[in-house]
Amino acid sequence: MKPRFALGALIVGVPLALALLGPLFAGDPGPRAASFTLDGGHWLGTDFVGRDVWWQVLLGGRSVVLVALAATVLAYLVALPVGLAGALTHRTWLEELLMRPLDVLLAVPSLLMILLVASVFTPGAVGLALLVALVNIPDAARIVHAAAAEAASRPAVEALRMQGETWWRTAVGYVGRSVARTLAADAGVRLTGVLYLVATAAFLGVGVEPDAADWAVMVDRNRTGLFVQPWAVVVPALLIVALTMGGNLLVDAVLEKRKRT
């Protein structure tokens, strides 16, 4: 096992394990204590309202991880067919119809769009995943389109068309496989951006309750006691950073291995 892959797996494994398995072991939080304390009954101390920080850490990762993964998958489910269709079509008007509206959406900052929509209605976790996916679709589709355009111009694609192959086999079976490395690299970077966007939205109170057990909310609500009880802020912040760093290391290791083979 390569050192980079092992390091990435270790870094990302800790927050993933806490996010997915933590709720199974959280148990009863017990009675609340004084706010921002570091007494022996709470080995990571208490938060701004006296809740056990470790209990919140065990519960707070699932929302961040699941929303980020769902948003990334949803973005690609739309971006892949749109980008491939734009690259493979011979009709310029259809390519313009597919790609130009995405440029308009790219002009609006992602967080601003989320806040504007959130000001109209209050999204839950599902709504936040849909919003984050929506703001990632334009950029993802453009990357798919740019990566697929070169492969779509190869003689092999024209030969497949002349043989009467289906659009699915041409787009996914040939062009899609040709751009798989580019999309894998983009997926690693995109998941990092999505994680930060989800965490920032939760930090601002979008998609989660103000007192929810959520790593991003923990950072927001406990920052006033950072110098009194730092673990309530440092631990969830480090877990979010570990998710993004570990994910990128894993993707880099996989791409490096495929390049050598």
Short mmCIF file of C-alpha atoms in Angstrom, two decimals, residues 11 17-18 51 62 64 92 99 124 129 157 186 210 219-220 249 251:
data_model
loop_
_atom_site.label_atom_id
_atom_site.label_comp_id
_atom_site.label_asym_id
_atom_site.label_seq_id
_atom_site.Cartn_x
_atom_site.Cartn_y
_atom_site.Cartn_z
CA ILE A 11 -6.98 10.81 7.84
CA ALA A 17 -16.11 6.45 11.21
CA LEU A 18 -17.31 9.05 13.69
CA ARG A 51 -23.96 19.83 26.71
CA ARG A 62 -23.60 12.37 9.82
CA VAL A 64 -22.31 17.07 7.16
CA THR A 92 -24.40 24.21 -32.46
CA MET A 99 -24.16 25.36 -21.98
CA GLY A 124 -33.91 21.18 5.73
CA ALA A 129 -28.29 19.03 -0.45
CA VAL A 157 -16.57 8.38 -32.23
CA ASP A 186 -12.52 16.94 -10.35
CA PRO A 210 -29.52 26.54 15.46
CA VAL A 219 -17.87 25.66 15.50
CA ASP A 220 -20.30 28.56 15.14
CA LEU A 249 -4.97 12.42 -0.69
CA VAL A 251 -7.95 10.69 -5.01
#
